[in-house]
mmCIF file of C-alpha atoms in Angstrom:
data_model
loop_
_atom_site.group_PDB
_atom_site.id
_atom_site.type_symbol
_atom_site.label_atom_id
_atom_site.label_comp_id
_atom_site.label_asym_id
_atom_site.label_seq_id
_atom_site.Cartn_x
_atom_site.Cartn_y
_atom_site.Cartn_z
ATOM 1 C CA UNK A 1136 -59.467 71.365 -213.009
ATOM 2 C CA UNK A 1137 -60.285 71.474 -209.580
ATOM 3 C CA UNK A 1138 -61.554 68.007 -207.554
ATOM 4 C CA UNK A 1139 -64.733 68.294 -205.846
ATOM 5 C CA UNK A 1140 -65.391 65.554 -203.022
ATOM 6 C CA UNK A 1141 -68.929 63.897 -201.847
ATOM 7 C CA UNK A 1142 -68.084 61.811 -198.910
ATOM 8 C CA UNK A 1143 -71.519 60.617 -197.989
ATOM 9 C CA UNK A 1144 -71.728 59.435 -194.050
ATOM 10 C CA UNK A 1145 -71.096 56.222 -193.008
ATOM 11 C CA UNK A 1146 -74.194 54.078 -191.536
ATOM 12 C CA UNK A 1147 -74.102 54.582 -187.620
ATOM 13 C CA UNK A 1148 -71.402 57.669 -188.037
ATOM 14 C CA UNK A 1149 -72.300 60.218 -185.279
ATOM 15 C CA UNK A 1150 -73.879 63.684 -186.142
ATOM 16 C CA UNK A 1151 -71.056 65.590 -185.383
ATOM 17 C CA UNK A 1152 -68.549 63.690 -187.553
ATOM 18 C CA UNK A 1153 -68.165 66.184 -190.731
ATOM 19 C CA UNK A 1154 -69.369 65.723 -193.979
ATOM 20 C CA UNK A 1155 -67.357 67.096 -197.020
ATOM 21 C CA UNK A 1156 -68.802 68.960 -200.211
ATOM 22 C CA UNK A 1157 -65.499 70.190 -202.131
ATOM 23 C CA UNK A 1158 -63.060 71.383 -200.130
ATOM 24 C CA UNK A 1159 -65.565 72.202 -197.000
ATOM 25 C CA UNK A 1160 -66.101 70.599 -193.969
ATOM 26 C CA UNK A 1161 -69.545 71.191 -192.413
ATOM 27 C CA UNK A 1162 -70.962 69.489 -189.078
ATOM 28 C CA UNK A 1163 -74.621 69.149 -188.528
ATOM 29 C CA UNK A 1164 -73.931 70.389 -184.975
ATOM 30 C CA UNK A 1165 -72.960 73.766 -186.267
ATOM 31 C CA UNK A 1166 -75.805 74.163 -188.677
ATOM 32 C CA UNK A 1167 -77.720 73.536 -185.821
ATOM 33 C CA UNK A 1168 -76.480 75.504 -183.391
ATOM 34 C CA UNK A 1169 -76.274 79.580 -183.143
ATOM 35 C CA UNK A 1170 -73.375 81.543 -183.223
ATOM 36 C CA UNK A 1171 -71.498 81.755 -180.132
ATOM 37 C CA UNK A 1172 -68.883 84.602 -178.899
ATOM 38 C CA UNK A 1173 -67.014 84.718 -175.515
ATOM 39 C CA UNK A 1174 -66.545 81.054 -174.707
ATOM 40 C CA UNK A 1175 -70.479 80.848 -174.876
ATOM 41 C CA UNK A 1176 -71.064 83.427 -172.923
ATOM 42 C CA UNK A 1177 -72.992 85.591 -175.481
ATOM 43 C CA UNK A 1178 -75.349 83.511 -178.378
ATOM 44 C CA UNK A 1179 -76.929 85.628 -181.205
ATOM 45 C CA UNK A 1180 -80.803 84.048 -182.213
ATOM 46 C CA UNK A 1181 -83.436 85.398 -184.319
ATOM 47 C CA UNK A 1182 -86.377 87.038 -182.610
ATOM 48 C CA UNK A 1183 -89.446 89.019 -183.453
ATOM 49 C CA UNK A 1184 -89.315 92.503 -182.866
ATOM 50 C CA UNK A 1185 -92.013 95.531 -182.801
ATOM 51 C CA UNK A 1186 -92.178 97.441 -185.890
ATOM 52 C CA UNK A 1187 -92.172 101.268 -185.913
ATOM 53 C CA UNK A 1188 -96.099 100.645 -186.424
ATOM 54 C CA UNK A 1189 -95.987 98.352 -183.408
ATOM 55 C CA UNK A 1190 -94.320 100.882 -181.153
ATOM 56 C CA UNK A 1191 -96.769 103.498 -182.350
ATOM 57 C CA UNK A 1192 -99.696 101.164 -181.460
ATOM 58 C CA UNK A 1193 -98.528 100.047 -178.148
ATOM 59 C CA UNK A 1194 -97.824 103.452 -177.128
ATOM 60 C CA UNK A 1195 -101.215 104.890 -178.080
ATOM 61 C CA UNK A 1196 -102.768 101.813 -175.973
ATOM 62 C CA UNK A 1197 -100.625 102.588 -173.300
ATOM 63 C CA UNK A 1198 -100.965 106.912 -173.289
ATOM 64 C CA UNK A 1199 -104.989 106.145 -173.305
ATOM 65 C CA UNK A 1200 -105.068 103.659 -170.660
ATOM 66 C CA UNK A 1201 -103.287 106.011 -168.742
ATOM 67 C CA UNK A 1202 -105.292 108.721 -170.062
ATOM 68 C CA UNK A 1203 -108.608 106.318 -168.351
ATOM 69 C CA UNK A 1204 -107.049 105.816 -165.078
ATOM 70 C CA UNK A 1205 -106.148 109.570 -164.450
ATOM 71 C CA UNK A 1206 -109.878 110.287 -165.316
ATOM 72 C CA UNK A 1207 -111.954 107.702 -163.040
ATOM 73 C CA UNK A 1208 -109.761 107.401 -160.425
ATOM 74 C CA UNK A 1209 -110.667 110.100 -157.652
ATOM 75 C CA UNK A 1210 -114.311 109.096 -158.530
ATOM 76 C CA UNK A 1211 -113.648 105.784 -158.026
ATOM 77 C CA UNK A 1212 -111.734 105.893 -154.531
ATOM 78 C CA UNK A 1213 -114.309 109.146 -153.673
ATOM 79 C CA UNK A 1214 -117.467 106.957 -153.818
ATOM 80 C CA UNK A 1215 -120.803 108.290 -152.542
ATOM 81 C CA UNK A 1216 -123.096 105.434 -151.804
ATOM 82 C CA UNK A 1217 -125.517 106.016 -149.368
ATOM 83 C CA UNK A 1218 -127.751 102.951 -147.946
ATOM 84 C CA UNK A 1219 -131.109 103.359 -146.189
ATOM 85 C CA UNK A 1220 -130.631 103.864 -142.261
ATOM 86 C CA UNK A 1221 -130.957 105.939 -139.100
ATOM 87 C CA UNK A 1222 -127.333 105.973 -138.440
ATOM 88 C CA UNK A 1223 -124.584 108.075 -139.000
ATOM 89 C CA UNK A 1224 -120.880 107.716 -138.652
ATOM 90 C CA UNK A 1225 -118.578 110.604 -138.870
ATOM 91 C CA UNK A 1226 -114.284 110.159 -138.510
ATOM 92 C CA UNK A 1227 -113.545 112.023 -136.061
ATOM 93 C CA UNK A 1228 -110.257 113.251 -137.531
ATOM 94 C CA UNK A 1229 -111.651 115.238 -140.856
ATOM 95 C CA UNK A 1230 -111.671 118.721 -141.341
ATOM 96 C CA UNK A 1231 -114.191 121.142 -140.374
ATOM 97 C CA UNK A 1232 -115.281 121.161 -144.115
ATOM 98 C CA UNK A 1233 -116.529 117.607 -143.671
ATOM 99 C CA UNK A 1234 -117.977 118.225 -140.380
ATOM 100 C CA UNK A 1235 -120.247 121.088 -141.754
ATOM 101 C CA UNK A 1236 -121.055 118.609 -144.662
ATOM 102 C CA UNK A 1237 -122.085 115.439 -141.860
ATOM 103 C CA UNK A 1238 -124.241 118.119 -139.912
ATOM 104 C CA UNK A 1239 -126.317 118.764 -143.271
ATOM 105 C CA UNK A 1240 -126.570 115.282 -144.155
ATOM 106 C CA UNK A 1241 -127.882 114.824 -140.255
ATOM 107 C CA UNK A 1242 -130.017 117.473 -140.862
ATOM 108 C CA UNK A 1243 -131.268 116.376 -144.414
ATOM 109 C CA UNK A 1244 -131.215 112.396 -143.943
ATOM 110 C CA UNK A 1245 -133.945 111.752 -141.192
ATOM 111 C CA UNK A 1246 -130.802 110.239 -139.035
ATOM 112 C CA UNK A 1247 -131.430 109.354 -135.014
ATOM 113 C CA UNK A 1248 -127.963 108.626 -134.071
ATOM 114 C CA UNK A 1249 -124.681 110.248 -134.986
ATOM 115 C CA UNK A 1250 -121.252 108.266 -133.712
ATOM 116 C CA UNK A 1251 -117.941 109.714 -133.759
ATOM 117 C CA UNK A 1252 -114.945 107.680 -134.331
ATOM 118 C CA UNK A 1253 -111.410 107.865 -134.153
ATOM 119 C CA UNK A 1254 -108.120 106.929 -132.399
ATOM 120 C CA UNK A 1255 -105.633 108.997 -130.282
ATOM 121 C CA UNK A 1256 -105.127 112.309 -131.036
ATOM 122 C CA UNK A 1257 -101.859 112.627 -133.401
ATOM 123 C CA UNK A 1258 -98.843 114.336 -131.686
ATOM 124 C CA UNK A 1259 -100.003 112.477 -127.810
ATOM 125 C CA UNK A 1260 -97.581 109.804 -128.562
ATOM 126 C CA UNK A 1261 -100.074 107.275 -127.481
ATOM 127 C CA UNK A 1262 -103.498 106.545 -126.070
ATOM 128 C CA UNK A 1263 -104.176 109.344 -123.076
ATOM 129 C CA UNK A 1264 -107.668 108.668 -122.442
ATOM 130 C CA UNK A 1265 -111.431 109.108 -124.574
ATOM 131 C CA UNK A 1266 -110.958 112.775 -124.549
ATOM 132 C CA UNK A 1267 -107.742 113.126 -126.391
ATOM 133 C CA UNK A 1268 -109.237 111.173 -129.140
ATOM 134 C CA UNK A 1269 -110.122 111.719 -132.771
ATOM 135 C CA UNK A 1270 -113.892 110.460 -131.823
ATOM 136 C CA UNK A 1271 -113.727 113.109 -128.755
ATOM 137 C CA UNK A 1272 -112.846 116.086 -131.338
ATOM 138 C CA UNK A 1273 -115.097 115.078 -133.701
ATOM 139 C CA UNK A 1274 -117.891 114.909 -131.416
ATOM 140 C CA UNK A 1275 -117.096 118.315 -129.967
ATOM 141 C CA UNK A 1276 -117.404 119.963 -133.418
ATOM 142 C CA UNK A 1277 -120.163 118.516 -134.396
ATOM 143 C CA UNK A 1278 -122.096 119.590 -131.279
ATOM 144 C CA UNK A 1279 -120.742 123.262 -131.831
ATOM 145 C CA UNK A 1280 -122.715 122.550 -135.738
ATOM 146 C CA UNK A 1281 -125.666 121.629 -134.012
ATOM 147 C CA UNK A 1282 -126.337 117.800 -133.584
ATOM 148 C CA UNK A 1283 -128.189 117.807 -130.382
ATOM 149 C CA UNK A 1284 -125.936 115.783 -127.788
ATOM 150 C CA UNK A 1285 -128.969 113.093 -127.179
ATOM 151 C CA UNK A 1286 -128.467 111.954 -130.830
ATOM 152 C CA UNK A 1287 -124.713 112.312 -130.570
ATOM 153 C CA UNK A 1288 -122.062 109.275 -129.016
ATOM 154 C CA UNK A 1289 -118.194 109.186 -129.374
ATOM 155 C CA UNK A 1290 -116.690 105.697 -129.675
ATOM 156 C CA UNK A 1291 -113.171 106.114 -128.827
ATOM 157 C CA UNK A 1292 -110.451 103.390 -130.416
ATOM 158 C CA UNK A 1293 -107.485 103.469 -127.868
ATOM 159 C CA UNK A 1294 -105.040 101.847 -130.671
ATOM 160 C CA UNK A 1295 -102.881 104.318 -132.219
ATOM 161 C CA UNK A 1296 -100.267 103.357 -135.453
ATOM 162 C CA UNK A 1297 -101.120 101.020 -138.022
ATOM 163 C CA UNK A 1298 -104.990 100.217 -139.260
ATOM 164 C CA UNK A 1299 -106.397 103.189 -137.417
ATOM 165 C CA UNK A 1300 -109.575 103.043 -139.833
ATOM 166 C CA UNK A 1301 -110.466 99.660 -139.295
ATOM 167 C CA UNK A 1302 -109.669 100.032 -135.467
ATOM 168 C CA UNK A 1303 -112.106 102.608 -135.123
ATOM 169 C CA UNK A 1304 -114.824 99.546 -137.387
ATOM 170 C CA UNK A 1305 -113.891 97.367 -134.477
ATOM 171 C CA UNK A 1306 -114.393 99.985 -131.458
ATOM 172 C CA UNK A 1307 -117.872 100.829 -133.491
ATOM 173 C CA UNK A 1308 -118.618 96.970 -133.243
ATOM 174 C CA UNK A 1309 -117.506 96.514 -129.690
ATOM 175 C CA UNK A 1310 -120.258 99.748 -128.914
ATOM 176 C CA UNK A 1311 -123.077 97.867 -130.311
ATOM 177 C CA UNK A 1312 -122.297 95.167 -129.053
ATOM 178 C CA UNK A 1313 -121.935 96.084 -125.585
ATOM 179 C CA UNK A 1314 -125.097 98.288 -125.906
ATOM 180 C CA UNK A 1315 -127.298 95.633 -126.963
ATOM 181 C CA UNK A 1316 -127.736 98.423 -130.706
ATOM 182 C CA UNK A 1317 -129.166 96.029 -133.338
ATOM 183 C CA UNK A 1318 -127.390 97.526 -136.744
ATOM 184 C CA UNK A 1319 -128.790 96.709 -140.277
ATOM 185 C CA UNK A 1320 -126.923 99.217 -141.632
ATOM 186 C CA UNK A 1321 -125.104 102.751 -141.211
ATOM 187 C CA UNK A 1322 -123.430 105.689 -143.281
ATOM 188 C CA UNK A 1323 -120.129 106.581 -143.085
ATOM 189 C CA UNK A 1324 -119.205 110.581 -143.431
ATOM 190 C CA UNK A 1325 -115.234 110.727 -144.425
ATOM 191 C CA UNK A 1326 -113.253 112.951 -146.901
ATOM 192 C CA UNK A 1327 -112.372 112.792 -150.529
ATOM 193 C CA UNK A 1328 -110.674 109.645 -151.334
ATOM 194 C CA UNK A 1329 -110.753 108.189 -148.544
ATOM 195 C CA UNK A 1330 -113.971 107.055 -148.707
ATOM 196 C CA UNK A 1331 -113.863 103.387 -150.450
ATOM 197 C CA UNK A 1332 -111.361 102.096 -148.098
ATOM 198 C CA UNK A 1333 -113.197 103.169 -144.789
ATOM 199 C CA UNK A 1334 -116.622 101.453 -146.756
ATOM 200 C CA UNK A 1335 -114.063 98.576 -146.745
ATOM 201 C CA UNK A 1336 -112.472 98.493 -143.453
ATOM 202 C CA UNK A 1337 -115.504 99.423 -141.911
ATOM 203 C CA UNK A 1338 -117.589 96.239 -143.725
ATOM 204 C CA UNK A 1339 -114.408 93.943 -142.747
ATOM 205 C CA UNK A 1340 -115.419 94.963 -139.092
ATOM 206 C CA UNK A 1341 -118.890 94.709 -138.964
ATOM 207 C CA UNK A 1342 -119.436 91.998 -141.403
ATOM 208 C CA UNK A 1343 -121.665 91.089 -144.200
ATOM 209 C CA UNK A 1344 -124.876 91.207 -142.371
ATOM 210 C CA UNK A 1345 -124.555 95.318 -141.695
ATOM 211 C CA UNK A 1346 -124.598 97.345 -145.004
ATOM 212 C CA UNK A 1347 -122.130 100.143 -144.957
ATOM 213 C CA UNK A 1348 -122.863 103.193 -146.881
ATOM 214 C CA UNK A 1349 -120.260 105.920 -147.561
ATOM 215 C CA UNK A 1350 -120.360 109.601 -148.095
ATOM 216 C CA UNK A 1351 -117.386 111.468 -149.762
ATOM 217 C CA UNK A 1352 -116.889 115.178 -149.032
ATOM 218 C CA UNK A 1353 -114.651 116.722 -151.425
ATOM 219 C CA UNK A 1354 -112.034 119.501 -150.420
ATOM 220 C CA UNK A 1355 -112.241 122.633 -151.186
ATOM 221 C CA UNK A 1356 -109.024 123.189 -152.260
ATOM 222 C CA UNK A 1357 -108.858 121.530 -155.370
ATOM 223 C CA UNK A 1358 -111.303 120.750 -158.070
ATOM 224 C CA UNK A 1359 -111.419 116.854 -157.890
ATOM 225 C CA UNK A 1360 -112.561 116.500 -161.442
ATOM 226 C CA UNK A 1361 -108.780 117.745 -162.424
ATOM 227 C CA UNK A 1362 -106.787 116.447 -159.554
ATOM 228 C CA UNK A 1363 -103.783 115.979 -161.215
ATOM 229 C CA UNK A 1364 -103.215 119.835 -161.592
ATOM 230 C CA UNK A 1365 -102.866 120.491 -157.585
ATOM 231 C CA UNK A 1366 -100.241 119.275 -155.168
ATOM 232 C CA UNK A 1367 -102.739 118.210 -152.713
ATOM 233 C CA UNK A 1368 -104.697 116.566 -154.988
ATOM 234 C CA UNK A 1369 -101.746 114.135 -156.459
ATOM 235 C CA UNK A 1370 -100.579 113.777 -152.853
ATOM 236 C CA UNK A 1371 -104.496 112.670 -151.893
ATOM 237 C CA UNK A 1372 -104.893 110.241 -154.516
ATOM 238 C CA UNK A 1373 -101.364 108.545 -154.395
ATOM 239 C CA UNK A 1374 -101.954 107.997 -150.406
ATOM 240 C CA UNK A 1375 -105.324 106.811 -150.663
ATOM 241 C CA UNK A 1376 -104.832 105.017 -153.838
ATOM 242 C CA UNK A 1377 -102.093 102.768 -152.552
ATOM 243 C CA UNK A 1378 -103.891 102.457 -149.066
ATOM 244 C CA UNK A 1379 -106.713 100.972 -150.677
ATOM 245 C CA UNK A 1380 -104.799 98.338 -152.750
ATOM 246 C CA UNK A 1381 -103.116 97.734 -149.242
ATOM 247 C CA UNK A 1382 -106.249 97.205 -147.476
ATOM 248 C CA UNK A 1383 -107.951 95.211 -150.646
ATOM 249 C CA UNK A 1384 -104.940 92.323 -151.146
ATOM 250 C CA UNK A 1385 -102.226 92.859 -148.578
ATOM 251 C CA UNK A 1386 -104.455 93.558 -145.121
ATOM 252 C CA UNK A 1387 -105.864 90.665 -142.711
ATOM 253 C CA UNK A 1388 -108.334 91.955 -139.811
ATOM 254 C CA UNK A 1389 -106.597 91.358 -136.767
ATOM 255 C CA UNK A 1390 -109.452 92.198 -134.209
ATOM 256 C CA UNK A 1391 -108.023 90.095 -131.392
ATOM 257 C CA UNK A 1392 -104.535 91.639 -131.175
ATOM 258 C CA UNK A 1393 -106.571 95.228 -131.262
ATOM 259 C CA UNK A 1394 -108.290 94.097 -128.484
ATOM 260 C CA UNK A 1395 -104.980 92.815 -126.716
ATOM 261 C CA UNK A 1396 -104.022 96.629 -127.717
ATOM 262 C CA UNK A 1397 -106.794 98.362 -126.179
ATOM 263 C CA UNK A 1398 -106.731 96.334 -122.897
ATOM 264 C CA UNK A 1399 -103.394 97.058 -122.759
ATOM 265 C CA UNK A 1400 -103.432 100.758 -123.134
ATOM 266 C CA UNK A 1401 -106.347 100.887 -120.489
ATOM 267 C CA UNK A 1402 -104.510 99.100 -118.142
ATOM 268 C CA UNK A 1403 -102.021 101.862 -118.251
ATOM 269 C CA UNK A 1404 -104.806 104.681 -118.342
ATOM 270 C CA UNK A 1405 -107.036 103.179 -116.215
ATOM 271 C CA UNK A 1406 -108.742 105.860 -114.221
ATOM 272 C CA UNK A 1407 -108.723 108.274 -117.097
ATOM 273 C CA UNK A 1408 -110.131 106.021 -119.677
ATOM 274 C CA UNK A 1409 -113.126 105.016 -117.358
ATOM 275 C CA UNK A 1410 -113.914 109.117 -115.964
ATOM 276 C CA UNK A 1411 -114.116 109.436 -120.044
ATOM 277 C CA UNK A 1412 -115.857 106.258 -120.823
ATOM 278 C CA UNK A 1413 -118.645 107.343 -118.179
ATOM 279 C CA UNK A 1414 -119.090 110.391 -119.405
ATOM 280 C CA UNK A 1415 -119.713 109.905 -122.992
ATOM 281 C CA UNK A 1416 -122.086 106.937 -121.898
ATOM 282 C CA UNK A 1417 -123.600 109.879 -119.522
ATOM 283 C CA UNK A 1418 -123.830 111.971 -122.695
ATOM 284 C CA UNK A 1419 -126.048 109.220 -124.679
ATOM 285 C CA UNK A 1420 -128.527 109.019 -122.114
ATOM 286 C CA UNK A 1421 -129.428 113.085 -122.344
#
């Protein structure tokens, strides 16, 4: 006949001091505690886990959320929002597609003034002067489409790199500003999905008092509605897309160290900059 033993614990015994049932010692700390392996290295603890139902759901969430975003996003970041004004703004550097388009919306939209913006010319390595300039180019074509050169001014930006878009907003500003232009509000003409970030960049520069419209013109060499089936069109959105989150949450205008740029790349273009500088004010007055 076998002995079973009931030691009950002693008043003010400690928690770890083992209390017997038969032949078995058991310690409250171990009940407590989860296994262990590896000198406590490793521990083993229940959880809560997805079923195969759970998986199923949160994959189906996940395919049509994806499923949204690849839909709306080129018509998000290709926005067309015109606002009510006599003014124009074309970037220099698009393609002649989108310089056809911004002569038909002159044409169409009852506009007065046309400005072409833009930095140095890519390749220069560098500010040259005014006429090796995005804004310079642009102009040029859009005189050859037939904007009369009266109604047509390029505002160079001499900074070249970094926040070209927004440099150009701040050369823009700087032209009003020295030519006494009272601006309520403009339209921007700029390609595909570029569009909401120059509205951006272009409303960081001129601030809240000037309402920026924007006008996307879509390539021709993909159908934006299914993007996702071209090269260019992938390429397009993942550039644009990530430089607008850029210039939503991670960009801070930095007009004065532009300005420190500019001066600086005049100083060392001097006579060139202010031949081209004349002559485009020369051009205004025609």
């Amino acid at each position: 006949m076998q002995s079973s033993e009931h030691h009950v614990r002693r008043p003010g015994a400690s928690a770890e001091e083992p209390e017997k049932f038969g032949s078995h010692e058991i310690s409250a700390f171990a009940l407590d505690s989860p296994p262990r392996r590896f000198w406590g290295i490793l521990t083993r603890k229940e959880r809560w886990g997805l079923s195969g139902g759970g998986w199923l759901i949160l994959l189906l969430t996940a395919a049509l959320t994806i499923a949204a975003l690849v839909s709306n996003i080129y018509p998000f970041l290709a926005a067309t929002d015109r606002v009510a004004s006599n003014i124009l703004v074309v970037e220099g550097w698009v393609h002649p597609y989108a310089i056809r388009a911004a002569v038909d919306e002159y044409r169409t939209g009852h506009y007065q003034r046309v400005f072409a913006t833009g930095g140095p010319v890519v390749g220069k390595g560098g500010y040259v002067n005014d006429f090796q300039t995005a804004a310079s180019v642009g102009a040029d074509l859009l005189r050859d489409g037939g904007i009369p050169s009266g109604a047509l001014q390029m505002v160079p930006s001499r900074v070249i790199g970094r926040d070209r878009t927004y440099s150009s907003a701040v050369a823009l500003k700087h032209w009003f500003r020295e030519h006494d232009v009272q601006v309520r509000g403009l339209n921007i003409v700029t390609e595909g999905a570029h569009a909401r970030r120059s509205r951006l960049l272009f409303e960081e520069a001129l601030g809240p008092d000037v309402d920026i419209g924007v006008i996307s013109v879509h390539s021709p060499d993909f159908d934006a509605r299914q993007w996702w089936y071209y090269s260019e069109g992938a390429q397009e959105i993942i550039e644009e897309g990530l430089g607008y989150l850029y210039a939503k949450f991670l960009f801070y205008p930095r007009e004065a160290d532009l300005a420190a740029q500019t001066n600086a790349a005049v100083g060392r273009h001097g006579l060139a900059a202010s031949a081209a500088l004349d002559q485009s004010r020369g051009e205004w007055g025609e």
